[in-house]
Every structure is written in structure tokens, then in C-alpha cells.
PDB file of C-alpha atoms and ligand atoms in Angstrom:
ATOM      1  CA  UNK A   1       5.876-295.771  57.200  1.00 38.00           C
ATOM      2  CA  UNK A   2       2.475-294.075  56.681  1.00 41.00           C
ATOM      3  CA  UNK A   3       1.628-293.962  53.159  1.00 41.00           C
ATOM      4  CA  UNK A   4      -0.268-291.542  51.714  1.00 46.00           C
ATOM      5  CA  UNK A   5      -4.102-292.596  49.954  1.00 48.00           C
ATOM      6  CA  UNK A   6      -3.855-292.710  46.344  1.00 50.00           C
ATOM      7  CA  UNK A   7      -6.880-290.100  45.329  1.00 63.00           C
ATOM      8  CA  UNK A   8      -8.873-290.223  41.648  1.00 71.00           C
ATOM      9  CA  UNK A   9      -7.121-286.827  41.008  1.00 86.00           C
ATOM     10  CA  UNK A  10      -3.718-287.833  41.753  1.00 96.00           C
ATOM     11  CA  UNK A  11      -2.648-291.386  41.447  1.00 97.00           C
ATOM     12  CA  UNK A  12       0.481-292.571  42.902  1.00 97.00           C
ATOM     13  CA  UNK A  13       2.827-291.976  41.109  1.00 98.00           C
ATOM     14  CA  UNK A  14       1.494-288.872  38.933  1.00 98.00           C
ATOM     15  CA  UNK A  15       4.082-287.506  36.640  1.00 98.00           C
ATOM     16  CA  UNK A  16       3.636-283.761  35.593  1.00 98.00           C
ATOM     17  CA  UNK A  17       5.837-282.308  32.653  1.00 98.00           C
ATOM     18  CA  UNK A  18       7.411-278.765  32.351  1.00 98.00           C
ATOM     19  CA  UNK A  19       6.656-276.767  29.966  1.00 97.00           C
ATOM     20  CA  UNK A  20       8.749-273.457  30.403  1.00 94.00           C
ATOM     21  CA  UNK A  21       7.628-270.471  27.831  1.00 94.00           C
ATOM     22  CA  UNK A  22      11.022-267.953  29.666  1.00 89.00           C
ATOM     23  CA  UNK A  23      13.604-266.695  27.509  1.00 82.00           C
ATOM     24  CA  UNK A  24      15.897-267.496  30.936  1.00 66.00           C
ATOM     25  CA  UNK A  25      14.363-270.478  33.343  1.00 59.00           C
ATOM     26  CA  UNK A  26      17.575-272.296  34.880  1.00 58.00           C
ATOM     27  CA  UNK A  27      17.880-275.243  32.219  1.00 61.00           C
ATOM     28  CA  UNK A  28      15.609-275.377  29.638  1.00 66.00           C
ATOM     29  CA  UNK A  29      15.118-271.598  29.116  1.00 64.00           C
ATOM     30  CA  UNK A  30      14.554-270.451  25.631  1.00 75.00           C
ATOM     31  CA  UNK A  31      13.970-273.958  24.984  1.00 83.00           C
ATOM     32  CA  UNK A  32      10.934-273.196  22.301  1.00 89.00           C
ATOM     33  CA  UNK A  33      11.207-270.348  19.586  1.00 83.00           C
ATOM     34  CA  UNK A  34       7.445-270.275  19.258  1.00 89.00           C
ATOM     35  CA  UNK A  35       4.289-271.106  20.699  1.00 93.00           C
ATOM     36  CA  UNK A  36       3.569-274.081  18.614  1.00 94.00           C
ATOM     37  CA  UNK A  37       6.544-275.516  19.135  1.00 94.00           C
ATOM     38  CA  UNK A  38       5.991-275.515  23.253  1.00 96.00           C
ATOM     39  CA  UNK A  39       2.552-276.935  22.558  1.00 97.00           C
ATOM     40  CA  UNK A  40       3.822-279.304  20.249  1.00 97.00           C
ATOM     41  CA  UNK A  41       6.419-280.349  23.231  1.00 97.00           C
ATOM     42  CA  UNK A  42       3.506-280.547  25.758  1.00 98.00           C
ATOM     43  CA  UNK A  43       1.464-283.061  23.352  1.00 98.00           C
ATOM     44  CA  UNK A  44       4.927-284.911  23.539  1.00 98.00           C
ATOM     45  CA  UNK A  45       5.127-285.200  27.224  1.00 98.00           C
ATOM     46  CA  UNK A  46       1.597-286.292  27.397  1.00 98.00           C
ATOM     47  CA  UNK A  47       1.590-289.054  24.936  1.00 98.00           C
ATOM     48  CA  UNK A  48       5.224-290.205  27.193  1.00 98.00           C
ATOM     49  CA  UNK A  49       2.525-290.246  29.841  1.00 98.00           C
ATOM     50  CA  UNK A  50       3.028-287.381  31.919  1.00 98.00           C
ATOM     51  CA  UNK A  51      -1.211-286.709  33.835  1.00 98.00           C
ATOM     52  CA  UNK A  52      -0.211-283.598  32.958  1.00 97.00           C
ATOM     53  CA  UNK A  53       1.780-280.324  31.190  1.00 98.00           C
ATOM     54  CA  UNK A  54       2.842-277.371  34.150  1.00 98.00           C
ATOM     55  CA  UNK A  55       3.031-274.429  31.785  1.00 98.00           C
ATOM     56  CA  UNK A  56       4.852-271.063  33.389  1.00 96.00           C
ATOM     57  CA  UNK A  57       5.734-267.916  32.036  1.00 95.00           C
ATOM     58  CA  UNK A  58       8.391-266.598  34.893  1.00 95.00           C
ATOM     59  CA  UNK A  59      11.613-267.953  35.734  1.00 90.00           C
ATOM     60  CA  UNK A  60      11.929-268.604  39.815  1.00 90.00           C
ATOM     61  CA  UNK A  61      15.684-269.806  38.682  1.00 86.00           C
ATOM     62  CA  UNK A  62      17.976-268.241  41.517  1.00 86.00           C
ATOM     63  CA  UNK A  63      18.501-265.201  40.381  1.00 85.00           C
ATOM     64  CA  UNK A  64      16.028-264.240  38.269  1.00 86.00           C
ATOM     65  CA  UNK A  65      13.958-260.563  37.936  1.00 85.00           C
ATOM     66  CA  UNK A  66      10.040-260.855  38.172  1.00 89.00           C
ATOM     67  CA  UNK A  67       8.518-260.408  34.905  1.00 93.00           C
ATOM     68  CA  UNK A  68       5.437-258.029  35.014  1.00 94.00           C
ATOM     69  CA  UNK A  69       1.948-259.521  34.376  1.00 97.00           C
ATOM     70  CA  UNK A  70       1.759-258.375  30.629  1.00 95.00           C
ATOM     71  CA  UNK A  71       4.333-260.053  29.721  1.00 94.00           C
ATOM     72  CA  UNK A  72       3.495-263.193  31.761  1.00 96.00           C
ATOM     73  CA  UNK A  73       0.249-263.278  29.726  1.00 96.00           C
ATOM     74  CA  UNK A  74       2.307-262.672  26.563  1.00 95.00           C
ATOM     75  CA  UNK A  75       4.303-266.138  27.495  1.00 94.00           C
ATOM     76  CA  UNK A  76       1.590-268.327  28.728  1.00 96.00           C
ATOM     77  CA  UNK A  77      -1.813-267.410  26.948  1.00 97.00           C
ATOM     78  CA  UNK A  78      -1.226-268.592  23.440  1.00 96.00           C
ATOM     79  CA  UNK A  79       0.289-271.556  25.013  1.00 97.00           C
ATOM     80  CA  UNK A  80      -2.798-272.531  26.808  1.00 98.00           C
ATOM     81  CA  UNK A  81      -5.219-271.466  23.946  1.00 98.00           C
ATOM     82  CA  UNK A  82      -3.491-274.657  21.921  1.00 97.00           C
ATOM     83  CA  UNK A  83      -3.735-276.560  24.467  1.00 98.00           C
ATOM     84  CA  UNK A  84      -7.321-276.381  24.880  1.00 96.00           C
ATOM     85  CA  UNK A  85      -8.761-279.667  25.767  1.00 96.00           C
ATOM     86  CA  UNK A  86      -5.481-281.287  27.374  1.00 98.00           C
ATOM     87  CA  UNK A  87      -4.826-281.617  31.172  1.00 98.00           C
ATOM     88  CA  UNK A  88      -3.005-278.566  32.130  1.00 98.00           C
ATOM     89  CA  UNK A  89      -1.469-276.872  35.240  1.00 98.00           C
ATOM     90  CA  UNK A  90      -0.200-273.351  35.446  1.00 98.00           C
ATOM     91  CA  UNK A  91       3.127-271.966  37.285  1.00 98.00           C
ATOM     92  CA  UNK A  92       1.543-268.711  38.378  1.00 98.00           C
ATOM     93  CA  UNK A  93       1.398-266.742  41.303  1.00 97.00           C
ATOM     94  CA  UNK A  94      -0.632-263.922  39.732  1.00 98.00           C
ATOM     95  CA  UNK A  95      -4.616-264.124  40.049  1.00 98.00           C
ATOM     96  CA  UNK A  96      -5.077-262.381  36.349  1.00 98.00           C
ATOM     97  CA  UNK A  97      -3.027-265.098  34.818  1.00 98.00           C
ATOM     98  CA  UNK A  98      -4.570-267.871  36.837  1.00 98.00           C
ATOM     99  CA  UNK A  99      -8.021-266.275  35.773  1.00 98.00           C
ATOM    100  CA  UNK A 100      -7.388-266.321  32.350  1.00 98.00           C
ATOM    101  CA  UNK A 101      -5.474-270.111  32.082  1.00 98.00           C
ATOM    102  CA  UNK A 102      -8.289-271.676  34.753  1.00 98.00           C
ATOM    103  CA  UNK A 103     -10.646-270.153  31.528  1.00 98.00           C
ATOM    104  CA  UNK A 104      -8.387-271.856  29.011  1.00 98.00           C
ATOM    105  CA  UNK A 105      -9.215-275.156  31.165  1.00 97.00           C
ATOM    106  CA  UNK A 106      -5.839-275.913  33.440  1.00 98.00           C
ATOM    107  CA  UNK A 107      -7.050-277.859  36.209  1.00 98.00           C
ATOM    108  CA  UNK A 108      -4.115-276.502  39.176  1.00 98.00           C
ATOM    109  CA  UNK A 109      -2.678-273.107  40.053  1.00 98.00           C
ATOM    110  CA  UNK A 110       1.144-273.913  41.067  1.00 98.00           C
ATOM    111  CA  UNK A 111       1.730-271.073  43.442  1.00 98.00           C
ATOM    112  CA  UNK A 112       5.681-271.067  44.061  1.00 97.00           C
ATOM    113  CA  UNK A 113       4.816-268.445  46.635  1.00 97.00           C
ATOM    114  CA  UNK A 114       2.121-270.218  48.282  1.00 98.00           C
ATOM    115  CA  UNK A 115      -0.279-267.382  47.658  1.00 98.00           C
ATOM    116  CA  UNK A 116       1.894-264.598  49.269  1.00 97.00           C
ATOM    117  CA  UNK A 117       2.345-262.827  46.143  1.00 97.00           C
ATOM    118  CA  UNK A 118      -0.927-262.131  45.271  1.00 97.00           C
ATOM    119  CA  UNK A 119      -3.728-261.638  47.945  1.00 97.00           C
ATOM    120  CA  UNK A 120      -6.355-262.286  45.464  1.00 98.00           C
ATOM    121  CA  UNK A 121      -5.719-265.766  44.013  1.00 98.00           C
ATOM    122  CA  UNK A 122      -6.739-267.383  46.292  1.00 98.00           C
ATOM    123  CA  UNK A 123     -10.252-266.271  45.781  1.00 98.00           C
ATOM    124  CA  UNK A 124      -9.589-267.084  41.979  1.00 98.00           C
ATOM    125  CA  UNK A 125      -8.961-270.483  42.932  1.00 98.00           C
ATOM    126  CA  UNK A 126     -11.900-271.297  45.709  1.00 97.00           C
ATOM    127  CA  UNK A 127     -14.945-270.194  43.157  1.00 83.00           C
ATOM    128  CA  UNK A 128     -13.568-272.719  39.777  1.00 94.00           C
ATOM    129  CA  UNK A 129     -13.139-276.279  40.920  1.00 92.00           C
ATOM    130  CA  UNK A 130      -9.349-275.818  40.159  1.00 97.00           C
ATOM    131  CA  UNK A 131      -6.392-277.833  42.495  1.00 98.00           C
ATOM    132  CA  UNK A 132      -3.896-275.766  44.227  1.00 98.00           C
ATOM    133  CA  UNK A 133      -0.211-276.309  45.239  1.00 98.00           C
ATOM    134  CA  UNK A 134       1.133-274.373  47.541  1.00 98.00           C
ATOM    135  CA  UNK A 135       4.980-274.548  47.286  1.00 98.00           C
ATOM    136  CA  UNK A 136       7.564-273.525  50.192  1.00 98.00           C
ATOM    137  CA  UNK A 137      10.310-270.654  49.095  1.00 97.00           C
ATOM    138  CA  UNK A 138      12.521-268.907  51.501  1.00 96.00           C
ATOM    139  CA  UNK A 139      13.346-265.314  50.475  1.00 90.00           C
ATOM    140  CA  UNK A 140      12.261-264.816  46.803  1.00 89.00           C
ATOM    141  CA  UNK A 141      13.813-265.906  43.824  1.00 88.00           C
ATOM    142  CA  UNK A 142      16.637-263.145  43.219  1.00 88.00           C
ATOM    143  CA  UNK A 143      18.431-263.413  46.685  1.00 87.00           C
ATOM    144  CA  UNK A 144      17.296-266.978  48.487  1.00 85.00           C
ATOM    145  CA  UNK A 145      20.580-268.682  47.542  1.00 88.00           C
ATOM    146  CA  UNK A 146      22.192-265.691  49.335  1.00 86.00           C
ATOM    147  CA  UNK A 147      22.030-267.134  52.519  1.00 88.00           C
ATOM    148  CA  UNK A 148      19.404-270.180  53.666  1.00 92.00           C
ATOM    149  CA  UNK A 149      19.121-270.475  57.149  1.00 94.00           C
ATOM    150  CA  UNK A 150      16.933-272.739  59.157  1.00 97.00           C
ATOM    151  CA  UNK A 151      16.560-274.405  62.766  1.00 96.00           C
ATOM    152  CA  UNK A 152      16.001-277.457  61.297  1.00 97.00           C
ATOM    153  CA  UNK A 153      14.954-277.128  57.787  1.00 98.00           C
ATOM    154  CA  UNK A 154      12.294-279.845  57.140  1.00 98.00           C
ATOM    155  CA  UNK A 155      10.399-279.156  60.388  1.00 98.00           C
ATOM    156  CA  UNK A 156      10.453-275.512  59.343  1.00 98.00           C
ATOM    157  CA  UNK A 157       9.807-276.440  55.638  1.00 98.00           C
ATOM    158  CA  UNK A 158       6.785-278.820  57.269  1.00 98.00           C
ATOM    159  CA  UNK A 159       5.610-275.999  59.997  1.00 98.00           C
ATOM    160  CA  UNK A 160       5.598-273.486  56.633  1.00 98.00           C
ATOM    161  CA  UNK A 161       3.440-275.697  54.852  1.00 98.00           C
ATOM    162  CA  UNK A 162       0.582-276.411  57.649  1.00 98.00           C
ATOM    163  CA  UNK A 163       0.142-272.871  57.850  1.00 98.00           C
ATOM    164  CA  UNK A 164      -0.308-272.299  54.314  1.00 98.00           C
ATOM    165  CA  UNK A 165      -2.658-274.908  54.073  1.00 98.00           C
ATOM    166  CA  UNK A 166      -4.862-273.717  56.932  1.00 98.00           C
ATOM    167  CA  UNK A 167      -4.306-270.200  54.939  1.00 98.00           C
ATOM    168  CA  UNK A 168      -5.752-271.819  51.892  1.00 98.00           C
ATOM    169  CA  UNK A 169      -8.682-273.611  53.283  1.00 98.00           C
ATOM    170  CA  UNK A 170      -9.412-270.481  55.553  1.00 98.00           C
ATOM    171  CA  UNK A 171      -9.601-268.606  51.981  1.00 98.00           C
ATOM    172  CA  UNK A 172     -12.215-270.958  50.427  1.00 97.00           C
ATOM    173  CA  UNK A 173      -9.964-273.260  49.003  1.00 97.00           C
ATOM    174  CA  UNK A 174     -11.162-277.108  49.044  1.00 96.00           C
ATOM    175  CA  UNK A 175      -9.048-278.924  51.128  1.00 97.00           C
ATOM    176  CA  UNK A 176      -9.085-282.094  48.711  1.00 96.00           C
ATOM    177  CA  UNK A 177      -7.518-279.868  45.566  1.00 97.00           C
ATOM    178  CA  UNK A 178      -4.470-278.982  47.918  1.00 98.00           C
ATOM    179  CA  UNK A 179      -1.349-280.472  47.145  1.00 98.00           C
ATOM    180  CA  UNK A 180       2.236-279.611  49.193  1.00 98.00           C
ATOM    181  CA  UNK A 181       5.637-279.068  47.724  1.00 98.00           C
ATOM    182  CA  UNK A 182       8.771-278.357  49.918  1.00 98.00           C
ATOM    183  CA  UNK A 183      10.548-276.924  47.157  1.00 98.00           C
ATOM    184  CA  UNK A 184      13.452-277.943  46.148  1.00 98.00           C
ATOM    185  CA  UNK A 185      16.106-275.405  45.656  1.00 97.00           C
ATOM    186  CA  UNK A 186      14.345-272.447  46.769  1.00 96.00           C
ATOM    187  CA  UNK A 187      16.361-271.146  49.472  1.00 96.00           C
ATOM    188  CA  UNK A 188      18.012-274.202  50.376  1.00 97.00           C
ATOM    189  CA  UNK A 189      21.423-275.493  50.029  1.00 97.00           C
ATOM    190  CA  UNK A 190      22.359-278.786  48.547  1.00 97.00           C
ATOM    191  CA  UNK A 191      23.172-279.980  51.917  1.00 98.00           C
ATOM    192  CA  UNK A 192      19.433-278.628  53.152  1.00 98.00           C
ATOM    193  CA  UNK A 193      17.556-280.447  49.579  1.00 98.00           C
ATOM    194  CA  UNK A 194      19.363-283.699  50.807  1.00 98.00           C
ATOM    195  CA  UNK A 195      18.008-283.698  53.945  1.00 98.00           C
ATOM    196  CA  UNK A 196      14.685-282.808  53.180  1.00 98.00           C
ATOM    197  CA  UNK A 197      13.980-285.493  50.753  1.00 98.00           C
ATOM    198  CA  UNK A 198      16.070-288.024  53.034  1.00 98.00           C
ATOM    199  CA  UNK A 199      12.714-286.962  55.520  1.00 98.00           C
ATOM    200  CA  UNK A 200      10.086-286.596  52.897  1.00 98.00           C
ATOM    201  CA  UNK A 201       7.997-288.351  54.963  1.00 98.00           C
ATOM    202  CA  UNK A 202       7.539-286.275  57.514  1.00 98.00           C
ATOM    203  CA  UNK A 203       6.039-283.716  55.008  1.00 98.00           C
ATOM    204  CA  UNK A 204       3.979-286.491  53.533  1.00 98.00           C
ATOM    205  CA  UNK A 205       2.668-286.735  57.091  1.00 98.00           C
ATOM    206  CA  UNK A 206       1.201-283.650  56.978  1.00 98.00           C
ATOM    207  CA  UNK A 207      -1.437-285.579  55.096  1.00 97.00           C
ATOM    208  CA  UNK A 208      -1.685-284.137  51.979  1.00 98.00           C
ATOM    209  CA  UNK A 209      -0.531-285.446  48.360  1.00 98.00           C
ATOM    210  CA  UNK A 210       3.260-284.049  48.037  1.00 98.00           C
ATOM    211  CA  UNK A 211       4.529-282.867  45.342  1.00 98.00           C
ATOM    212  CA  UNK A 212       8.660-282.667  44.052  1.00 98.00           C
ATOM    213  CA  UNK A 213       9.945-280.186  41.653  1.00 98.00           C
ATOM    214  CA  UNK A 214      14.282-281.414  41.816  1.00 98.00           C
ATOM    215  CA  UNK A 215      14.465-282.439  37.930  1.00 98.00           C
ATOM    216  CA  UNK A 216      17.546-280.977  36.838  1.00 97.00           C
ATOM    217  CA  UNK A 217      18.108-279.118  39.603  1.00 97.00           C
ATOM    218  CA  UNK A 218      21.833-278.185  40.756  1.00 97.00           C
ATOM    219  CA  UNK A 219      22.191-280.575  43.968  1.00 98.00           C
ATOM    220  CA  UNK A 220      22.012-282.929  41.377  1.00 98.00           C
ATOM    221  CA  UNK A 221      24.895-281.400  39.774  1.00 98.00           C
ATOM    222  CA  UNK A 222      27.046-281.372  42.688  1.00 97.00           C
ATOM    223  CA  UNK A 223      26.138-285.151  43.556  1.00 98.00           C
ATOM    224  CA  UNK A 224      26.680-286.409  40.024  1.00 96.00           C
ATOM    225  CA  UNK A 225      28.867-283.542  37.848  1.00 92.00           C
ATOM    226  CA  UNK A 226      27.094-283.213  33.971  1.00 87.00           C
ATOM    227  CA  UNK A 227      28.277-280.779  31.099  1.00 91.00           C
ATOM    228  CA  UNK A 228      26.551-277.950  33.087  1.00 92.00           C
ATOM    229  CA  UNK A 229      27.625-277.165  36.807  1.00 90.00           C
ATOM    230  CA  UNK A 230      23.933-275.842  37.208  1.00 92.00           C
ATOM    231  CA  UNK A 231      21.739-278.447  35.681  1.00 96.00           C
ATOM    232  CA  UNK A 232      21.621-282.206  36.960  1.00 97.00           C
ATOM    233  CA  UNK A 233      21.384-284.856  34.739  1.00 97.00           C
ATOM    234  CA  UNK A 234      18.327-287.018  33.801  1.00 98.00           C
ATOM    235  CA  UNK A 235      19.494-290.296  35.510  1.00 98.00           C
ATOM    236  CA  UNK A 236      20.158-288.168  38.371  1.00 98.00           C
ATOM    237  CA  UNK A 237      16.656-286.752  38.173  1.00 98.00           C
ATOM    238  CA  UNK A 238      15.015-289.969  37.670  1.00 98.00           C
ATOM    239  CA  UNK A 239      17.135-291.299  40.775  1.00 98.00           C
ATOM    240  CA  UNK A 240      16.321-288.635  42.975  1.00 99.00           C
ATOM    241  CA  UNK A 241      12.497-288.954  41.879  1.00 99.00           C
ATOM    242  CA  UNK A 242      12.562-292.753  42.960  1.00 99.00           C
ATOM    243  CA  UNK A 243      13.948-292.092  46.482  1.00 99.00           C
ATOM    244  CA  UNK A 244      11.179-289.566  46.570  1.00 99.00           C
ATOM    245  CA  UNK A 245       8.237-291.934  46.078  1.00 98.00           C
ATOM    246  CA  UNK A 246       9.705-294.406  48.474  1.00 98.00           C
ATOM    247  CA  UNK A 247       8.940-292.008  51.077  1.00 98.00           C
ATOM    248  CA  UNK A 248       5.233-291.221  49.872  1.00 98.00           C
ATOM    249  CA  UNK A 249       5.672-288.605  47.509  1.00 98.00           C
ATOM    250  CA  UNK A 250       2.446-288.535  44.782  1.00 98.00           C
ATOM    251  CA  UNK A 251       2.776-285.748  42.081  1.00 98.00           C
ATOM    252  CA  UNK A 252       6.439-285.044  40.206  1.00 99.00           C
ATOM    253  CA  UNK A 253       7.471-282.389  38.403  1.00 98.00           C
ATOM    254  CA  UNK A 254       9.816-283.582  35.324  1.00 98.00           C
ATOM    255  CA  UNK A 255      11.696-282.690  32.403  1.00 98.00           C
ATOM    256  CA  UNK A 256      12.385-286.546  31.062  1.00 98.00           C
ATOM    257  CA  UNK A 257       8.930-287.775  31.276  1.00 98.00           C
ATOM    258  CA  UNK A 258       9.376-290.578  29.384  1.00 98.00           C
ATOM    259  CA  UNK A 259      12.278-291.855  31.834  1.00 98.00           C
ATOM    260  CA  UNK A 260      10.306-290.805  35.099  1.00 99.00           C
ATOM    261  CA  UNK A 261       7.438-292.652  33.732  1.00 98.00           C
ATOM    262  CA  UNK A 262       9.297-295.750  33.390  1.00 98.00           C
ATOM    263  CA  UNK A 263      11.571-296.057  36.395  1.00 99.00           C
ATOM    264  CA  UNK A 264       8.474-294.704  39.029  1.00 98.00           C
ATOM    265  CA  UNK A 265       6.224-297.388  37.360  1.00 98.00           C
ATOM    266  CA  UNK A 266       8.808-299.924  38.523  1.00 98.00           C
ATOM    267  CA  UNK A 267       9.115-298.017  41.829  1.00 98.00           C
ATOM    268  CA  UNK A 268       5.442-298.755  41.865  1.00 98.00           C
ATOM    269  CA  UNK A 269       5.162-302.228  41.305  1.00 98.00           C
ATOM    270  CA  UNK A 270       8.205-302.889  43.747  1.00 98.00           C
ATOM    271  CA  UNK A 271       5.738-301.129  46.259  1.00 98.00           C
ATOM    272  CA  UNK A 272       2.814-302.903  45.495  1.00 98.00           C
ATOM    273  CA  UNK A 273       4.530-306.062  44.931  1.00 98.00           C
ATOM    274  CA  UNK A 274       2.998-307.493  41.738  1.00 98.00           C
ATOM    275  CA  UNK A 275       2.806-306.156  38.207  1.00 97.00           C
ATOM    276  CA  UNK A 276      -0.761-305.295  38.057  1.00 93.00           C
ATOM    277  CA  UNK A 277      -2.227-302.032  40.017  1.00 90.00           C
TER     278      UNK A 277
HETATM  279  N1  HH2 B   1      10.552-275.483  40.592  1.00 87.48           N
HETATM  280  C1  HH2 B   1      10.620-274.558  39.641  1.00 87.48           C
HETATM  281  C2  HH2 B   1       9.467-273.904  39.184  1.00 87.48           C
HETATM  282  N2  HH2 B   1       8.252-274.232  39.676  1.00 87.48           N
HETATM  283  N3  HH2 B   1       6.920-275.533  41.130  1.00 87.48           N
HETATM  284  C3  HH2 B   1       6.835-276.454  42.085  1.00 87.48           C
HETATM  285  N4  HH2 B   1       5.636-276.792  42.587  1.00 87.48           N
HETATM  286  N5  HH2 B   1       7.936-277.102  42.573  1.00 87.48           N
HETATM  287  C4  HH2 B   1       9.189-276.819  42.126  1.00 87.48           C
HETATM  288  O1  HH2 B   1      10.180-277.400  42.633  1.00 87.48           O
HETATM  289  C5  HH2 B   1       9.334-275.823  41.107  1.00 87.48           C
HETATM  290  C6  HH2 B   1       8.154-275.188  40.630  1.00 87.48           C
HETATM  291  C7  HH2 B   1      11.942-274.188  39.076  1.00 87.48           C
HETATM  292  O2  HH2 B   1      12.308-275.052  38.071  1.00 87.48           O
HETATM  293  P1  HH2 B   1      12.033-274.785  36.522  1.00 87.48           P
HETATM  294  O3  HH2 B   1      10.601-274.569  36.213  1.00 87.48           O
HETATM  295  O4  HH2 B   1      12.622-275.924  35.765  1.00 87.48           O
HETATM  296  O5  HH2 B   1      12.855-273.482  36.217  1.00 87.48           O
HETATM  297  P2  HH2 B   1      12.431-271.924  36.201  1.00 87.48           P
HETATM  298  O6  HH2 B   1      11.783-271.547  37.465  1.00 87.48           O
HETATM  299  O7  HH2 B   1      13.752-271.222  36.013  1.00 87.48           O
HETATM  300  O8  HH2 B   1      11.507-271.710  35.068  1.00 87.48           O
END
């Protein structure tokens, strides 16, 4: 199977923690009653060894009501300002906020929308240096579990992406900072997330780093039942995230660092076979 180049930015694997500042994201909403207490739980993550903290201020649960762009501000700023000096990403799809946190220092713009929401981010992005990923949704977060359809969902989910990623390097975005993400839940079934990481490869062929977002996420649930019917477990995320890798994914986007960590630097060294990188 083609493999995909390990790059300086993003080594294989890199592990990227969340660090959700909504009173209502699908399962660790609410998680932190303050500001320092989210920054404290970024630190955390990076000294489990996530490369870095993915800080967003609007739930894309299924579901969920945009926020407006005050508020969005409200949520992420003062998270970003303590985190000054740390490797950071930001879970916008707003230019003003990715303005603001690319001033605060985060390094990528994760664009669940693949920069349909917001014709001028794009332009944000090309002038600072920053890394973009540019995510596949179907529908938008309040109504895609309504009904996903595809012809064949991972060469439409693939198909989607290439034409984003022209978009994106058509808009002055460098080609190197772009990283994919078929997105996992977002307008899919469980049936249609199976298949597409079963085939992960063929969006790793696309030939850019691939990114996975399915930590916790409720095809989890349904494979392997926890306390919440919504959220998957952590062994089930850290399973899932394996199975992943060994089909070329590079960036992932966790809850349990610590665990991911662990079991994708064994995935790792089973791929390299020998201990040392
Ligand atoms: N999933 C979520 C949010 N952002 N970004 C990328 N690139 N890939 C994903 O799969 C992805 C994402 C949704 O999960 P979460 O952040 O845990 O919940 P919420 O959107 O409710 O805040």
C-alpha cells in the first residue's frame, strides 16, 4: 500500500488533543467551568504528548445551532491568550476568529466546512504561514444525520476533497500546509464511517497528510455499547485510531491522548519494524 511521506510538520503518527470551550459539543461539552481550567487541560494533553491542542468554540455535534461570531470569540480568545507560546490549532470556520487565534500564534485553521462558510478565510490563511485542514461535511451540522446519501461514499468523500484542495491552493493557500479529513460522523451513517476508514487509503492517496477526527464518536457506540449511547469509549477510540494509521493516516484528533499516544507509538514501531524511529 502507498504510504504517505512523513513531513517535519506532521510526523507519522501526530496526535492532536481537543480542547472544546461549548457549553454543548457531543461528549465533552461543558467540560471546563473556566478558561484556566481548559488551558490548564491543554498543558495536560501536551505534556501526554499530543504535537498539539485543537481549541473550538462551536459545537458541529449533530444537531447543534451555529453560534454567532461574538460569542465564538467569547469561547476561544481567552483560551488562546493563555496559551500563548504552545502549539495550537483552531476549530474555526470564521475568518475573524481565525484572524485573531493565527495572532495568538495557532499554527492550523481546522475548517469543518472546508472553507464554504466563510469566503474570506481562505485569504486569512494564504498571507500567515498557517496549515489548513479542510474537512468533508455533508449537509451542515443541524440536519446531516437526517438523511446521508451517497453513490459510493468514500469516492464521493475522496472526489469532495480534491476539489477543495484545488479550491484552497487556487485561493493562495500553500499546498504543503494542507491536510485532508473525511470526517467522521458528519453526514454519514455508522455503516458509511465503517467503510470509509475500512478504505482510508484511498483518501490517503489523494496525497496529502490525512487527518481522523472518530474519538468518541457514536459508531463507536454502536460497535462497542458504553454508559452513553452517543459517546464511544476510549479503547474503542484508541482501536479505531490504530486501524486508521495502518492505512496511512498522519494527524489524529483525540480526547485520551495519553492512550492514543501509547498504542499509535506501538502501531508505529510494528510499521517500522524496530523500536527506534
Ligand atoms: N469532529 C468534530 C469537530 N471538529 N475537525 C476535524 N478536522 N475532524 C473531525 O472529525 C472533527 C472536527 C466533532 O467532534 P468534537 O469536537 O468532539 O465535538 P463538537 O463538534 O460537538 O464540539
Amino acid at each position: 500500500m502507498r504510504r504517505p511521506a512523513a513531513t517535519e510538520r506532521w510526523p507519522r503518527p501526530t496526535v492532536v488533543g481537543i480542547v472544546n470551550v461549548t457549553p454543548d459539543s457531543f461528549s465533552d461539552g461543558g467540560a471546563y467551568p473556566s478558561v484556566t481550567a481548559a488551558a490548564e487541560a491543554a498543558e495536560r494533553m501536551l505534556a501526554d504528548g499530543a504535537a498539539l491542542v485543537d481549541v473550538g468554540g462551536e459545537s458541529t455535534r449533530p444537531g447543534a445551532d451555529p453560534v454567532d461570531v461574538d460569542e465564538e470569540l467569547r469561547r476561544v480568545v481567552p483560551v488562546l491568550e493563555q496559551l500563548e507560546g504552545r502549539r495550537v490549532s483552531v476549530d474555526t470556520s470564521r475568518a475573524e476568529v481565525a484572524r485573531q487565534a493565527l495572532a495568538l500564534g495557532a499554527e492550523l485553521v481546522n475548517d469543518v466546512t472546508a472553507l464554504r462558510r466563510d469566503p474570506e478565510l481562505a485569504g486569512v490563511i494564504a498571507g500567515s504561514g498557517a496549515s489548513l485542514c479542510l474537512m468533508h461535511m455533508q449537509g451542515e451540522p443541524r440536519t446531516m444525520q437526517v438523511a446521508p446519501r451517497y453513490d459510493d461514499v468514500v469516492s464521493d468523500v475522496a472526489a469532495f476533497l480534491e476539489e477543495r484542495l484545488v479550491h484552497a491552493v487556487a485561493a493562495g493557500v500553500d499546498e504543503d500546509r494542507i491536510c485532508l479529513d473525511p470526517g467522521f460522523g458528519f453526514g454519514k451513517t455508522a455503516d458509511q464511517n465503517l467503510e470509509l476508514l475500512r478504505r482510508l487509503d484511498e483518501i490517503v492517496a489523494l496525497g496529502r497528510p490525512v487527518m481522523v477526527g472518530i474519538s468518541r464518536k457514536s459508531t463507536l457506540a454502536r460497535i462497542v455499547p458504553g454508559p452513553d449511547e452517543r459517546v464511544g469509549t476510549d479503547a474503542a477510540s484508541v482501536g479505531a485510531a490504530v486501524a486508521a494509521f495502518e492505512r496511512g493516516a498522519t494527524l489524529f484528533r483525540v480526547h485520551d491522548v495519553r492512550a492514543h499516544v501509547e498504542a499509535l507509538a506501538v502501531a508505529a514501531a510494528v510499521e517500522r519494524g524496530r523500536v527506534a524511529p
